[in-house]
Amino acid sequence: MPYPPATGPITASTPVVSSVVPPIPVPTYGSGGSFAVLARTHVPASPSTCLSLIRDTNNWSKWNTFCPSISLSPKSPPPPTSSDPAIPTGNDGWLELGTSGSIDVFMSGDGLIPGRKRSRTQGMTVTVLEPIASTSTGKNGYRLAWKGVGFSHWQLHSERVMEFLPITLENGEEGTEFSCWETFGGVLASVVKATYGSTLVERFGDYQRDVKAFLSAPSPALSKEEVSPSGTGIAAEAT
């Protein structure tokens, strides 16, 4: 699957870039669709750290203003074994290939404010969890994707893809180029775009900013060392 179209080089001063764009290919549905929402930024942490932060749903409530919680399905299949140490399996509450669940969505971006109520829930199933290689540097990164469930395919289908690739900025700082996009298709996609397009742009931008702010903080609720690929720090903190 090709990488998302670049919207300009990532630099040390680049803010989060988020916009509605033409459809971007996704793993399950391929090319086509009605539209996509794409966001990109630089995160001062390794690709494996970024991936682990998002996989560990136990701690979404500490940083994720858009979707601060998820109810994982006990009927999710057992995770396949992984030979990549940055993709451990078997950690309680972590997203695995095939994990299904129901995400609590706060379309106003106020999911971390006490007393606020979710806008809706969104069913999901993880479709991709794999290492990838950057086409420009050859260095390894990671890809995580999940598809929305709940509608018939012809009505509405969507899939969100997140890619974490190592990058060295012009000032020598190393970190991760974090790209996140979701492509929407089906007869209701145009309604979603007209009704929620601008809101989705804001929330996808928030999602990027939340990850960046959490992993940039000098003393976050969980340190970068605790957000480790092994998951031991997070698992210990969450029990």
Coordinates of C-alpha atoms in Angstrom, one line a residue:
M1 CA 0.0 0.0 0.0
P2 CA 1.5 3.4 -0.9
Y3 CA 2.2 6.0 1.7
P4 CA -0.2 9.0 2.0
P5 CA 0.5 12.0 -0.2
A6 CA 3.0 14.4 1.3
T7 CA 1.6 17.8 2.2
G8 CA 5.1 19.4 2.5
P9 CA 8.2 18.4 4.3
I10 CA 8.1 17.9 8.1
T11 CA 10.4 20.4 9.9
A12 CA 11.2 21.3 13.5
S13 CA 8.8 24.2 13.3
T14 CA 6.0 22.4 11.4
P15 CA 2.7 22.4 13.3
V16 CA 0.2 19.7 13.0
V17 CA -1.3 19.6 9.4
S18 CA -4.8 18.3 9.1
S19 CA -7.2 18.6 6.2
V20 CA -9.8 16.9 4.0
V21 CA -8.2 15.3 1.0
P22 CA -9.1 13.0 -1.9
P23 CA -9.5 9.3 -0.9
I24 CA -6.2 7.6 0.2
P25 CA -5.9 3.8 -0.2
V26 CA -6.5 1.7 2.9
P27 CA -5.7 -1.9 3.6
T28 CA -9.1 -3.4 3.6
Y29 CA -10.9 -1.5 0.9
G30 CA -8.0 -0.4 -1.3
S31 CA -8.3 2.7 -3.5
G32 CA -11.6 4.5 -4.0
G33 CA -14.0 6.0 -1.6
S34 CA -15.5 9.5 -1.2
F35 CA -12.9 11.4 0.8
A36 CA -10.3 11.1 3.5
V37 CA -9.1 13.1 6.5
L38 CA -5.3 13.3 6.8
A39 CA -3.1 14.7 9.6
R40 CA 0.7 14.7 9.9
T41 CA 3.2 15.9 12.4
H42 CA 6.6 15.2 14.0
V43 CA 6.7 13.5 17.4
P44 CA 9.9 13.7 19.5
A45 CA 9.8 10.0 20.4
S46 CA 10.7 6.7 18.6
P47 CA 8.2 5.0 16.2
S48 CA 7.9 2.1 18.7
T49 CA 7.1 4.4 21.5
C50 CA 4.3 6.2 19.5
L51 CA 2.9 2.8 18.4
S52 CA 2.8 1.5 22.0
L53 CA 1.1 4.6 23.3
I54 CA -1.8 4.2 20.9
R55 CA -2.0 0.4 21.3
D56 CA -2.3 0.6 25.1
T57 CA -5.9 1.5 25.5
N58 CA -5.6 1.5 29.4
N59 CA -4.1 4.9 29.2
W60 CA -6.1 6.6 26.5
S61 CA -7.9 8.6 29.2
K62 CA -4.6 10.3 30.1
W63 CA -4.0 11.9 26.7
N64 CA -6.8 11.2 24.1
T65 CA -9.3 14.1 24.0
F66 CA -11.1 12.7 21.0
C67 CA -11.6 9.1 22.0
P68 CA -10.5 8.6 25.6
S69 CA -11.9 5.1 26.1
I70 CA -12.8 1.9 24.4
S71 CA -14.6 -1.3 25.4
L72 CA -12.7 -4.2 24.0
S73 CA -14.7 -7.3 22.9
P74 CA -14.0 -10.5 24.8
K75 CA -14.7 -12.3 21.6
S76 CA -11.6 -10.9 19.9
P77 CA -9.5 -13.7 18.5
P78 CA -6.2 -14.5 20.2
P79 CA -3.4 -12.3 18.9
P80 CA -0.9 -13.9 16.5
T81 CA 2.7 -14.1 17.7
S82 CA 5.1 -11.4 16.5
S83 CA 8.8 -11.7 15.9
D84 CA 9.3 -7.9 16.2
P85 CA 10.1 -6.9 19.8
A86 CA 8.3 -3.6 19.3
I87 CA 5.1 -5.4 18.6
P88 CA 4.6 -7.5 21.8
T89 CA 1.5 -9.5 22.2
G90 CA -0.6 -10.5 25.2
N91 CA -0.5 -7.3 27.1
D92 CA -3.9 -6.7 28.8
G93 CA -5.8 -3.9 27.2
W94 CA -3.5 -3.5 24.2
L95 CA -4.7 -3.4 20.6
E96 CA -3.8 -6.6 18.7
L97 CA -4.4 -7.7 15.1
G98 CA -8.1 -8.7 15.1
T99 CA -9.0 -6.8 18.2
S100 CA -12.6 -5.6 18.2
G101 CA -14.2 -3.0 20.4
S102 CA -16.5 0.0 20.8
I103 CA -14.8 3.4 20.9
D104 CA -16.3 6.3 22.9
V105 CA -16.2 9.3 20.6
F106 CA -16.3 12.9 21.7
M107 CA -16.8 15.0 18.6
S108 CA -16.4 18.2 20.5
G109 CA -12.9 17.1 21.6
D110 CA -13.7 17.4 25.3
G111 CA -13.3 13.8 26.2
L112 CA -10.9 14.5 29.1
I113 CA -13.2 17.1 30.8
P114 CA -15.0 15.5 33.7
G115 CA -18.8 15.3 33.3
R116 CA -18.8 15.6 29.5
K117 CA -20.8 13.0 27.6
R118 CA -19.7 11.1 24.6
S119 CA -21.2 12.0 21.2
R120 CA -21.6 8.4 20.2
T121 CA -19.8 5.0 20.1
Q122 CA -18.0 3.6 17.1
G123 CA -17.4 -0.1 16.5
M124 CA -14.0 -1.1 15.2
T125 CA -11.7 -4.0 14.3
V126 CA -8.0 -3.8 14.0
T127 CA -7.0 -4.8 10.5
V128 CA -3.2 -4.2 10.4
L129 CA -0.4 -4.2 12.9
E130 CA 2.9 -4.5 11.2
P131 CA 6.4 -3.2 10.6
I132 CA 7.0 -1.1 7.5
A133 CA 10.1 0.5 5.9
S134 CA 10.4 4.1 4.8
T135 CA 10.7 4.5 1.1
S136 CA 13.0 7.5 1.5
T137 CA 15.3 6.3 4.3
G138 CA 14.9 2.5 4.3
K139 CA 14.5 2.6 8.1
N140 CA 11.8 0.6 9.8
G141 CA 8.6 2.0 11.2
Y142 CA 5.2 0.7 12.0
R143 CA 1.6 0.7 10.7
L144 CA -1.6 0.3 12.7
A145 CA -5.1 0.3 11.1
W146 CA -8.6 -0.4 12.1
K147 CA -11.9 -0.3 10.2
G148 CA -15.2 1.0 11.4
V149 CA -18.1 -1.5 11.8
G150 CA -21.8 -1.0 12.3
F151 CA -23.0 -0.1 8.8
S152 CA -23.6 -2.1 5.7
H153 CA -20.6 -1.7 3.3
W154 CA -22.8 0.1 0.7
Q155 CA -24.1 2.5 3.3
L156 CA -20.8 3.6 5.0
H157 CA -17.4 2.1 5.4
S158 CA -14.2 3.7 6.7
E159 CA -10.7 2.6 7.8
R160 CA -8.2 4.6 9.8
V161 CA -4.5 4.1 9.2
M162 CA -1.6 5.3 11.4
E163 CA 2.0 5.2 10.2
F164 CA 5.0 5.9 12.4
L165 CA 8.3 6.4 10.5
P166 CA 11.7 7.5 11.9
I167 CA 12.8 11.0 10.8
T168 CA 15.7 13.3 11.3
L169 CA 14.8 16.9 11.2
E170 CA 16.9 19.7 9.7
N171 CA 18.2 20.6 13.2
G172 CA 19.4 17.1 13.8
E173 CA 16.6 16.1 16.1
E174 CA 15.4 12.6 15.6
G175 CA 11.8 11.4 16.2
T176 CA 8.8 10.1 14.3
E177 CA 6.8 11.3 11.3
F178 CA 3.3 10.4 12.4
S179 CA 0.7 10.2 9.6
C180 CA -2.9 9.4 10.3
W181 CA -5.7 9.2 7.8
E182 CA -9.2 7.8 7.5
T183 CA -10.9 7.1 4.2
F184 CA -14.7 7.1 4.0
G185 CA -16.9 5.4 1.3
G186 CA -20.5 4.4 0.7
V187 CA -23.6 6.4 -0.1
L188 CA -23.5 8.1 3.3
A189 CA -19.9 9.3 3.0
S190 CA -20.9 12.5 1.3
V191 CA -23.3 13.2 4.1
V192 CA -20.5 12.6 6.7
K193 CA -18.3 15.0 4.8
A194 CA -20.8 17.7 4.6
T195 CA -22.0 17.4 8.2
Y196 CA -18.8 16.5 10.0
G197 CA -15.9 17.2 7.6
S198 CA -14.6 20.3 9.3
T199 CA -15.1 18.7 12.8
L200 CA -13.2 15.6 11.8
V201 CA -10.3 17.8 10.6
E202 CA -10.2 19.5 14.0
R203 CA -10.4 16.2 15.9
F204 CA -7.7 14.5 13.8
G205 CA -5.5 17.5 14.4
D206 CA -6.2 17.2 18.1
Y207 CA -5.3 13.5 18.0
Q208 CA -1.9 14.3 16.6
R209 CA -1.4 17.2 19.0
D210 CA -2.4 15.0 22.0
V211 CA 0.2 12.3 21.1
K212 CA 2.8 15.0 20.5
A213 CA 2.1 16.9 23.7
F214 CA 2.0 13.8 25.8
L215 CA 5.3 12.5 24.5
S216 CA 6.9 16.0 24.6
A217 CA 6.0 16.7 28.2
P218 CA 9.0 16.8 30.6
S219 CA 7.0 14.8 33.2
P220 CA 4.0 13.2 31.5
A221 CA 1.6 10.9 33.5
L222 CA 3.6 8.1 31.9
S223 CA 7.3 8.7 31.0
K224 CA 8.7 7.8 27.6
E225 CA 10.5 4.9 29.3
E226 CA 7.2 3.6 30.7
V227 CA 5.6 3.7 27.3
S228 CA 8.0 0.9 26.2
P229 CA 7.4 -1.7 23.5
S230 CA 7.6 -4.4 26.1
G231 CA 4.6 -2.9 27.8
T232 CA 5.9 -3.8 31.2
G233 CA 5.9 -0.3 32.5
I234 CA 2.4 0.5 31.3
A235 CA 1.0 -2.9 32.4
A236 CA 2.5 -2.5 35.9
E237 CA 1.1 1.1 36.2
A238 CA -2.3 0.1 35.1
T239 CA -2.8 -2.8 37.5

